[in-house]
C-alpha cells in the first residue's frame, strides 16, 4: 500500500504544480478537449506517449496496445480511431513503434507466453510478409529493429485502409497518417517517412518506405 500512497501523493503534487503554472488549467479542460493528434503506440511502460513529445493533458488522444498493432476487426482500436477522426477531428494519426519491442521480439523468436501469442500473430504476419528481407540479415538485434520498423509501416497502411480514414479523405477532411519509431536507448523519435495524406499516397509511401529498408540493409 505504501507504493500506492506514494502515487496519490505524487498526483496531488503534480496537480498543484499545474495550477501554479495556470490556475485555470483543469477548469478549461473540463469544458472540452481539442487534441490535434491521435497516438497509436505500444503499451510498453518506457514509451509514455504524451510525455515524450512534451504535450499536456488535452493535447493528444491516445490508444496503446502490445506492439502497436492496428487490426481491422479490433473494435477497441477502431472506436478510438473513429472518435478521434470523426468527432474530435484530429489532423494527425501517429503510429509509433519502438526499437527493442518485446512484443515484436516474441513474434520474431516464436516465443510462447499464452493468450498474447494470438495477438502477436499479427506481427508474425508482418514478419512472414517480409521474410526475404529479414532472412538476409544475420545480426539478431538489427533484425529485431528492422521488424519493429516494418511493423509500424504495415500498421500505417492498416490505419489508412480503415473505413474511417477512407471516409475522412473522401470528405476532403485534412488528415495525415504517420509512422514513427522511438529509441529506448536515447529517448529520440524517428520519422520512418511513411506518411499518407490521401489514398493515392499510401501505396507510393509504402513502396518507398520498404525500399528504404532494403537500402538500409545494403548499407549495413
Ligand atoms: Co513494445
Short mmCIF file of C-alpha atoms and ligand atoms in Angstrom, two decimals:
data_model
loop_
_atom_site.label_atom_id
_atom_site.label_comp_id
_atom_site.label_asym_id
_atom_site.label_seq_id
_atom_site.Cartn_x
_atom_site.Cartn_y
_atom_site.Cartn_z
CA UNK A 1 0.00 0.00 0.00
CA UNK A 2 2.94 2.26 0.69
CA UNK A 3 3.73 2.36 -3.04
CA UNK A 4 0.17 3.37 -3.95
CA UNK A 5 0.12 6.10 -1.28
CA UNK A 6 3.21 7.45 -2.98
CA UNK A 7 1.36 7.61 -6.30
CA UNK A 8 -1.54 9.53 -4.79
CA UNK A 9 0.86 11.95 -3.11
CA UNK A 10 2.66 12.40 -6.43
CA UNK A 11 -0.66 13.19 -8.06
CA UNK A 12 -1.54 15.89 -5.54
CA UNK A 13 1.88 17.47 -6.02
CA UNK A 14 1.52 17.33 -9.82
CA UNK A 15 -1.95 18.90 -9.79
CA UNK A 16 -0.69 21.68 -7.52
CA UNK A 17 2.25 22.37 -9.83
CA UNK A 18 -0.05 22.55 -12.85
CA UNK A 19 -2.23 25.09 -11.03
CA UNK A 20 0.71 27.31 -10.15
CA UNK A 21 1.53 27.50 -13.87
CA UNK A 22 -2.08 28.03 -14.94
CA UNK A 23 -4.78 28.45 -12.25
CA UNK A 24 -7.49 27.66 -14.85
CA UNK A 25 -5.74 24.63 -16.39
CA UNK A 26 -8.11 21.92 -15.14
CA UNK A 27 -11.19 24.11 -15.34
CA UNK A 28 -10.55 24.74 -19.03
CA UNK A 29 -10.09 21.01 -19.67
CA UNK A 30 -13.45 20.16 -18.13
CA UNK A 31 -15.23 22.04 -20.90
CA UNK A 32 -13.70 20.32 -23.90
CA UNK A 33 -10.74 18.52 -25.40
CA UNK A 34 -9.43 19.60 -28.77
CA UNK A 35 -6.46 17.37 -29.46
CA UNK A 36 -4.85 17.68 -32.88
CA UNK A 37 -3.20 14.27 -32.64
CA UNK A 38 -4.10 10.62 -32.18
CA UNK A 39 -1.22 8.49 -30.95
CA UNK A 40 -1.31 4.73 -31.54
CA UNK A 41 1.61 3.25 -29.65
CA UNK A 42 2.91 0.29 -27.67
CA UNK A 43 1.77 -0.36 -24.08
CA UNK A 44 5.43 -0.56 -23.03
CA UNK A 45 5.96 1.47 -19.83
CA UNK A 46 9.09 3.03 -21.33
CA UNK A 47 7.16 4.76 -24.12
CA UNK A 48 4.86 7.27 -22.36
CA UNK A 49 3.16 8.92 -25.32
CA UNK A 50 2.23 12.42 -24.17
CA UNK A 51 5.33 12.84 -22.01
CA UNK A 52 7.92 12.09 -24.66
CA UNK A 53 6.52 14.62 -27.14
CA UNK A 54 6.22 17.31 -24.47
CA UNK A 55 2.44 17.68 -24.68
CA UNK A 56 -0.05 18.37 -21.91
CA UNK A 57 -3.34 16.72 -20.95
CA UNK A 58 -5.87 17.67 -23.63
CA UNK A 59 -3.33 17.76 -26.45
CA UNK A 60 -3.26 14.16 -27.66
CA UNK A 61 -5.77 11.32 -27.91
CA UNK A 62 -4.05 8.02 -27.15
CA UNK A 63 -4.52 4.34 -27.92
CA UNK A 64 -1.92 1.84 -26.81
CA UNK A 65 -1.69 -1.92 -27.12
CA UNK A 66 1.06 -4.52 -27.16
CA UNK A 67 3.28 -3.90 -30.21
CA UNK A 68 1.12 -1.03 -31.55
CA UNK A 69 -0.96 -3.23 -33.81
CA UNK A 70 -3.96 -1.97 -35.80
CA UNK A 71 -6.26 -4.86 -36.64
CA UNK A 72 -9.23 -4.31 -38.94
CA UNK A 73 -11.63 -6.12 -36.62
CA UNK A 74 -10.38 -4.64 -33.32
CA UNK A 75 -13.43 -2.71 -32.13
CA UNK A 76 -11.43 -1.04 -29.36
CA UNK A 77 -8.84 0.49 -31.69
CA UNK A 78 -11.42 1.28 -34.38
CA UNK A 79 -13.63 3.06 -31.85
CA UNK A 80 -10.71 5.23 -30.74
CA UNK A 81 -9.83 5.99 -34.36
CA UNK A 82 -13.47 6.75 -35.20
CA UNK A 83 -13.93 9.12 -32.27
CA UNK A 84 -10.60 10.84 -32.90
CA UNK A 85 -11.19 11.36 -36.63
CA UNK A 86 -14.94 11.85 -36.91
CA UNK A 87 -15.72 13.67 -33.66
CA UNK A 88 -12.52 15.29 -32.38
CA UNK A 89 -11.29 15.93 -35.94
CA UNK A 90 -7.64 15.24 -35.21
CA UNK A 91 -5.36 16.21 -38.07
CA UNK A 92 -2.63 13.67 -37.46
CA UNK A 93 -2.64 9.98 -36.59
CA UNK A 94 0.79 8.90 -35.40
CA UNK A 95 1.55 5.18 -35.30
CA UNK A 96 4.61 4.94 -33.09
CA UNK A 97 6.59 1.77 -32.53
CA UNK A 98 9.81 1.45 -30.61
CA UNK A 99 13.10 -0.33 -31.06
CA UNK A 100 13.60 -3.34 -28.81
CA UNK A 101 9.85 -4.00 -28.58
CA UNK A 102 9.21 -7.14 -26.51
CA UNK A 103 6.06 -7.98 -28.45
CA UNK A 104 7.87 -7.78 -31.78
CA UNK A 105 10.74 -9.79 -30.34
CA UNK A 106 8.36 -12.54 -29.20
CA UNK A 107 6.85 -12.63 -32.70
CA UNK A 108 10.31 -12.83 -34.25
CA UNK A 109 11.53 -15.64 -31.99
CA UNK A 110 8.29 -17.64 -31.86
CA UNK A 111 8.27 -17.22 -28.08
CA UNK A 112 5.16 -18.52 -26.34
CA UNK A 113 3.52 -16.75 -23.41
CA UNK A 114 -0.10 -17.93 -23.75
CA UNK A 115 -3.05 -15.78 -24.79
CA UNK A 116 -0.89 -12.94 -26.07
CA UNK A 117 0.61 -15.25 -28.72
CA UNK A 118 -2.68 -14.88 -30.62
CA UNK A 119 -2.38 -11.08 -30.63
CA UNK A 120 1.24 -11.25 -31.75
CA UNK A 121 0.24 -13.44 -34.71
CA UNK A 122 -0.45 -10.12 -36.42
CA UNK A 123 3.21 -9.16 -36.03
CA UNK A 124 4.20 -12.61 -37.27
CA UNK A 125 2.12 -11.89 -40.37
CA UNK A 126 4.33 -8.82 -40.92
CA UNK A 127 7.41 -10.94 -40.35
CA UNK A 128 6.26 -13.53 -42.92
CA UNK A 129 5.36 -10.84 -45.44
CA UNK A 130 8.92 -9.52 -45.27
CA UNK A 131 10.67 -12.84 -44.68
CA UNK A 132 13.10 -12.38 -47.57
CA UNK A 133 14.36 -9.04 -46.26
CA UNK A 134 14.64 -10.34 -42.70
CA UNK A 135 16.31 -13.59 -43.78
CA UNK A 136 19.08 -11.61 -45.45
CA UNK A 137 20.04 -10.11 -42.06
CA UNK A 138 22.33 -12.01 -39.72
CA UNK A 139 22.57 -9.71 -36.69
CA UNK A 140 19.65 -10.54 -34.40
CA UNK A 141 19.37 -7.02 -32.93
CA UNK A 142 19.33 -5.44 -36.39
CA UNK A 143 16.71 -7.96 -37.49
CA UNK A 144 14.52 -7.12 -34.50
CA UNK A 145 14.82 -3.40 -35.07
CA UNK A 146 14.04 -3.79 -38.76
CA UNK A 147 10.91 -5.79 -37.91
CA UNK A 148 9.91 -3.07 -35.42
CA UNK A 149 10.12 -0.57 -38.31
CA UNK A 150 8.28 -2.84 -40.77
CA UNK A 151 5.54 -3.38 -38.19
CA UNK A 152 4.97 0.39 -37.91
CA UNK A 153 4.91 0.77 -41.70
CA UNK A 154 2.32 -2.01 -42.05
CA UNK A 155 0.17 -0.54 -39.27
CA UNK A 156 0.17 2.85 -41.01
CA UNK A 157 -1.25 1.04 -44.05
CA UNK A 158 -3.84 -0.67 -41.84
CA UNK A 159 -4.94 2.68 -40.36
CA UNK A 160 -5.13 4.16 -43.86
CA UNK A 161 -7.31 1.30 -45.10
CA UNK A 162 -10.00 1.63 -42.45
CA UNK A 163 -13.44 2.86 -43.48
CA UNK A 164 -12.86 5.72 -41.04
CA UNK A 165 -9.79 7.13 -42.78
CA UNK A 166 -11.21 6.34 -46.24
CA UNK A 167 -14.31 8.32 -45.32
CA UNK A 168 -12.35 11.28 -43.99
CA UNK A 169 -10.26 11.54 -47.13
CA UNK A 170 -13.32 11.17 -49.36
CA UNK A 171 -14.97 14.05 -47.50
CA UNK A 172 -11.85 16.15 -48.05
CA UNK A 173 -11.07 16.23 -44.33
CA UNK A 174 -7.47 17.13 -43.62
CA UNK A 175 -5.85 14.04 -42.11
CA UNK A 176 -2.32 12.65 -42.23
CA UNK A 177 -1.22 9.23 -41.01
CA UNK A 178 2.42 8.98 -39.91
CA UNK A 179 4.83 6.20 -38.98
CA UNK A 180 7.37 6.96 -36.26
CA UNK A 181 9.70 4.88 -34.15
CA UNK A 182 11.15 5.60 -30.72
CA UNK A 183 14.61 4.72 -29.42
CA UNK A 184 14.55 3.44 -25.84
CA UNK A 185 18.31 3.96 -25.63
CA UNK A 186 18.33 7.69 -26.41
CA UNK A 187 14.75 8.88 -25.97
CA UNK A 188 14.54 10.09 -29.55
CA UNK A 189 11.75 9.70 -32.10
CA UNK A 190 12.47 8.99 -35.76
CA UNK A 191 10.19 9.63 -38.71
CA UNK A 192 10.05 6.50 -40.89
CA UNK A 193 8.90 8.65 -43.84
CA UNK A 194 5.74 6.65 -44.16
CA UNK A 195 3.21 9.48 -44.24
CA UNK A 196 -0.09 9.33 -46.08
CA UNK A 197 -2.47 12.23 -46.64
CA UNK A 198 -4.56 10.55 -49.35
CA UNK A 199 -5.41 7.08 -50.61
CA UNK A 200 -3.06 7.53 -53.55
CA UNK A 201 -0.18 8.40 -51.25
CA UNK A 202 -0.49 5.22 -49.18
CA UNK A 203 0.82 2.96 -51.95
CA UNK A 204 3.59 5.34 -53.01
CA UNK A 205 4.80 5.96 -49.48
CA UNK A 206 4.65 2.25 -48.66
CA UNK A 207 6.75 1.29 -51.68
CA UNK A 208 9.33 3.95 -50.79
CA UNK A 209 9.42 3.02 -47.10
CA UNK A 210 10.02 -0.65 -47.89
CA UNK A 211 12.63 0.27 -50.50
CA UNK A 212 14.36 2.41 -47.84
CA UNK A 213 14.51 -0.61 -45.52
CA UNK A 214 16.25 -2.60 -48.25
CA UNK A 215 18.69 0.26 -48.88
CA UNK A 216 19.50 0.48 -45.18
CA UNK A 217 20.15 -3.24 -45.31
CA UNK A 218 22.57 -2.90 -48.19
CA UNK A 219 24.49 -0.20 -46.32
CA UNK A 220 24.85 -2.29 -43.24
CO1 LIG B 1 6.66 -2.64 -27.39
#
